[in-house]
Short mmCIF file of C-alpha atoms in Angstrom, two decimals:
data_model
loop_
_atom_site.label_atom_id
_atom_site.label_comp_id
_atom_site.label_asym_id
_atom_site.label_seq_id
_atom_site.Cartn_x
_atom_site.Cartn_y
_atom_site.Cartn_z
CA MET A 1 80.82 106.00 126.69
CA ARG A 2 77.65 106.98 124.77
CA GLY A 3 77.05 110.69 124.44
CA VAL A 4 73.72 112.40 125.06
CA PHE A 5 73.16 112.92 121.29
CA ASP A 6 73.58 109.01 120.84
CA ILE A 7 70.61 108.40 123.25
CA VAL A 8 68.09 111.25 122.49
CA GLY A 9 69.05 111.11 118.82
CA PRO A 10 69.47 113.94 116.10
CA VAL A 11 67.41 116.46 114.91
CA MET A 12 65.14 114.81 112.36
CA ILE A 13 61.89 114.72 110.56
CA GLY A 14 59.90 111.65 111.46
CA PRO A 15 58.94 109.58 114.39
CA SER A 16 61.91 107.51 114.86
CA SER A 17 65.86 108.19 114.95
CA SER A 18 66.59 104.56 113.93
CA HIS A 19 63.68 104.35 111.19
CA THR A 20 64.14 107.65 109.53
CA ALA A 21 67.26 109.57 110.77
CA GLY A 22 69.38 106.47 110.37
CA ALA A 23 67.62 105.43 107.10
CA ALA A 24 68.31 108.81 105.53
CA ARG A 25 72.09 108.53 106.41
CA LEU A 26 72.00 104.89 105.00
CA GLY A 27 70.41 106.19 101.87
CA ARG A 28 73.08 109.16 101.51
CA MET A 29 75.81 107.23 102.40
CA ALA A 30 74.98 104.72 99.43
CA LEU A 31 74.52 107.78 97.05
CA ARG A 32 77.93 109.04 97.95
CA ILE A 33 79.52 105.80 97.73
CA LEU A 34 78.07 105.52 94.04
CA GLY A 35 79.53 108.86 93.08
CA GLU A 36 76.68 109.79 90.66
CA PRO A 37 72.95 109.88 90.63
CA PRO A 38 71.14 106.90 90.75
CA THR A 39 68.54 105.81 88.36
CA GLU A 40 67.31 102.92 89.79
CA ALA A 41 67.13 101.28 93.46
CA VAL A 42 65.94 97.96 94.56
CA ILE A 43 66.08 98.04 98.48
CA GLU A 44 65.65 94.79 100.44
CA LEU A 45 64.35 95.54 103.87
CA HIS A 46 65.12 93.22 106.68
CA GLY A 47 63.57 92.79 110.31
CA SER A 48 61.69 95.57 111.90
CA PHE A 49 62.70 97.69 108.85
CA ALA A 50 60.48 95.26 106.72
CA LYS A 51 57.56 95.26 109.26
CA THR A 52 57.32 99.21 109.77
CA TYR A 53 58.91 101.04 106.79
CA ARG A 54 55.80 102.46 105.58
CA GLY A 55 54.26 103.56 108.76
CA HIS A 56 57.58 105.01 110.20
CA GLY A 57 58.57 106.53 107.06
CA THR A 58 61.65 104.61 106.58
CA ASP A 59 60.95 104.39 102.86
CA LYS A 60 60.88 108.15 102.44
CA ALA A 61 63.95 108.48 104.53
CA LEU A 62 65.82 106.09 102.41
CA VAL A 63 64.98 107.39 99.39
CA ALA A 64 65.55 111.02 100.76
CA GLY A 65 69.10 110.11 101.39
CA LEU A 66 69.49 108.48 97.75
CA LEU A 67 68.21 112.18 96.71
CA GLY A 68 70.81 113.83 98.76
CA MET A 69 68.88 114.95 101.74
CA ALA A 70 69.92 115.13 105.31
CA ALA A 71 67.79 113.73 108.06
CA ASP A 72 66.43 117.09 109.14
CA ASP A 73 65.62 118.20 105.54
CA GLU A 74 61.95 119.35 105.50
CA ARG A 75 61.48 117.85 102.23
CA LEU A 76 62.18 114.32 103.36
CA ARG A 77 58.27 113.58 103.83
CA ASP A 78 57.89 114.17 99.95
CA ALA A 79 60.86 112.11 98.82
CA LEU A 80 58.95 109.60 96.99
CA THR A 81 56.86 112.30 95.02
CA MET A 82 60.28 113.93 94.45
CA ALA A 83 61.99 110.68 93.09
CA ALA A 84 59.05 110.18 90.67
CA GLY A 85 60.32 110.39 87.09
CA ARG A 86 64.05 110.49 88.09
CA LEU A 87 64.64 107.48 90.39
CA LYS A 88 62.88 104.11 89.99
CA VAL A 89 62.56 102.72 93.32
CA THR A 90 61.48 99.13 94.39
CA PHE A 91 60.98 97.91 97.98
CA VAL A 92 61.50 94.20 98.97
CA THR A 93 61.14 92.63 102.35
CA LYS A 94 63.64 90.03 102.83
CA ASP A 95 65.39 88.01 105.38
CA LEU A 96 68.86 89.10 105.18
CA GLY A 97 70.36 86.41 107.78
CA ASP A 98 71.98 87.11 110.93
CA VAL A 99 72.24 90.91 110.87
CA HIS A 100 70.88 93.93 112.87
CA PRO A 101 66.90 94.08 112.84
CA ASN A 102 67.07 97.63 110.99
CA THR A 103 69.32 96.52 107.98
CA ALA A 104 68.74 97.48 104.45
CA ALA A 105 70.54 96.35 101.37
CA ILE A 106 70.62 99.20 98.85
CA ASN A 107 71.16 97.92 95.04
CA LEU A 108 71.68 100.86 92.80
CA SER A 109 72.24 101.61 89.14
CA GLY A 110 73.74 104.94 88.51
CA VAL A 111 73.49 107.38 85.40
CA SER A 112 76.66 105.69 83.77
CA GLY A 113 75.32 102.29 84.12
CA ARG A 114 77.66 101.66 87.37
CA LYS A 115 76.00 98.95 89.72
CA LEU A 116 76.59 99.21 93.49
CA ARG A 117 75.26 97.05 96.47
CA VAL A 118 75.61 98.61 99.87
CA VAL A 119 74.34 96.78 103.15
CA GLY A 120 73.89 98.70 106.30
CA ALA A 121 72.02 98.93 109.52
CA SER A 122 70.56 101.89 111.47
CA VAL A 123 71.80 101.07 115.02
CA GLY A 124 70.12 103.57 116.98
CA GLY A 125 70.31 107.72 117.84
CA GLY A 126 70.75 108.23 113.90
CA ASN A 127 73.98 106.27 113.86
CA ILE A 128 74.72 103.65 111.18
CA VAL A 129 77.08 101.00 110.18
CA ILE A 130 77.87 99.92 106.68
CA THR A 131 78.56 96.33 106.57
CA GLU A 132 78.99 95.36 103.04
CA ILE A 133 80.15 97.05 99.77
CA ASP A 134 79.74 94.95 96.49
CA GLY A 135 80.15 91.69 98.61
CA TYR A 136 83.28 92.87 100.58
CA ALA A 137 82.83 92.94 104.49
CA VAL A 138 83.29 96.38 105.79
CA GLU A 139 82.75 98.47 108.76
CA LEU A 140 81.80 102.05 107.87
CA THR A 141 80.02 104.70 110.32
CA GLY A 142 79.66 107.77 107.93
CA GLU A 143 81.48 109.58 110.82
CA TYR A 144 84.87 110.30 109.14
CA TYR A 145 86.40 111.58 106.12
CA THR A 146 86.76 108.34 104.11
CA LEU A 147 88.86 106.96 101.47
CA ILE A 148 87.88 103.64 99.63
CA THR A 149 89.98 101.89 97.20
CA VAL A 150 89.69 98.68 95.09
CA HIS A 151 93.03 97.66 94.37
CA ARG A 152 95.04 94.42 93.54
CA ASP A 153 96.02 92.32 96.58
CA LYS A 154 99.66 92.45 96.72
CA PRO A 155 102.51 93.61 99.05
CA GLY A 156 103.14 97.22 99.20
CA VAL A 157 99.91 98.91 98.05
CA ILE A 158 98.54 99.55 101.25
CA ALA A 159 101.84 101.24 102.45
CA LEU A 160 102.06 103.15 99.40
CA VAL A 161 98.48 104.74 99.92
CA THR A 162 98.93 105.42 103.48
CA HIS A 163 102.24 107.03 102.60
CA VAL A 164 100.42 109.59 100.53
CA LEU A 165 98.04 110.48 103.16
CA ALA A 166 100.91 110.71 105.62
CA GLN A 167 102.57 113.40 103.48
CA GLU A 168 99.36 115.34 103.80
CA GLY A 169 99.37 115.13 107.37
CA VAL A 170 96.29 113.15 107.41
CA ASN A 171 95.60 110.87 110.55
CA ILE A 172 94.05 107.64 109.89
CA ALA A 173 91.52 106.89 112.58
CA PHE A 174 90.47 103.55 111.19
CA MET A 175 91.32 101.07 108.49
CA ARG A 176 89.96 97.86 107.27
CA VAL A 177 90.98 95.59 104.26
CA SER A 178 88.71 93.21 102.83
CA ARG A 179 89.41 90.57 100.26
CA GLN A 180 87.50 87.62 98.74
CA GLU A 181 90.60 85.60 97.50
CA ARG A 182 94.26 86.16 98.03
CA GLY A 183 96.09 87.71 95.06
CA ALA A 184 92.69 89.01 93.62
CA GLN A 185 90.72 92.37 94.31
CA ALA A 186 90.57 93.93 97.55
CA LEU A 187 88.66 96.77 99.18
CA MET A 188 90.22 99.08 101.71
CA ILE A 189 88.35 101.63 103.86
CA LEU A 190 90.48 104.28 105.36
CA GLU A 191 88.64 106.77 107.79
CA ALA A 192 90.45 109.99 108.65
CA ASP A 193 89.97 112.81 111.03
CA GLN A 194 90.43 115.56 108.52
CA PRO A 195 89.54 116.12 104.99
CA ILE A 196 91.58 114.26 102.18
CA PRO A 197 92.65 116.93 99.65
CA GLU A 198 91.71 116.12 96.16
CA HIS A 199 95.40 115.88 94.98
CA ALA A 200 96.17 113.26 97.55
CA LEU A 201 93.10 111.47 95.97
CA ALA A 202 94.90 111.97 92.47
CA ALA A 203 98.11 110.49 94.03
CA VAL A 204 96.48 107.43 95.33
CA ARG A 205 94.85 106.81 91.88
CA HIS A 206 98.46 106.73 90.42
CA VAL A 207 99.48 103.92 92.88
CA PRO A 208 100.25 100.86 90.96
CA ALA A 209 97.68 98.27 91.44
CA VAL A 210 95.09 100.59 92.69
CA GLN A 211 91.94 100.29 90.28
CA THR A 212 89.33 102.53 91.91
CA ALA A 213 89.67 105.24 94.52
CA ILE A 214 86.77 107.66 95.90
CA LEU A 215 86.48 109.90 98.69
CA VAL A 216 83.38 109.94 100.87
CA PRO A 217 82.88 112.95 103.31
CA PRO A 218 80.69 112.25 106.39
CA VAL A 219 77.16 112.06 106.19
#
């Protein structure tokens, strides 16, 4: 059942919850997954995003999110100016295939040189869905406290990670594991009802076969 805020949308700056509030959340989610300030962003815009991104302020909203701003931040309208000198941004209109019309692919380079590709859609009312992280199919809403791991695809890894969270009393709301090849790398998304403590993250990082683990708070 849809709630009233799904229908009327959130408090925001700009004309459209899909094209500004959702876009800002997409940018902010990509920033948090990257885990460090970005120095360059190449943003591929699909469908209605591609057609109206300047007029509806989608470009400003995406960049505002990449700078860490929320959708209701008064500075959002000045995001492109604020990014000058600290974040090189390129917008490209592109057909991304059979995806939601309000989809963007955000390609980031961080201060450490880390690269990241996040694909997500603004699905209405300021809500978002991240559908791809670095080529892995995911489904991530930004509504929950989220643990993202990259690990070797082998028996027992998932059980060890979820055991760490269970010991902390963390309830898992949603979980998805994506892999590109059996026995190779896998990416796991765990969305939890409550915050995941930093010491639990440290314990997850010590699980054999876990290569990377990050926490992403709600956006």
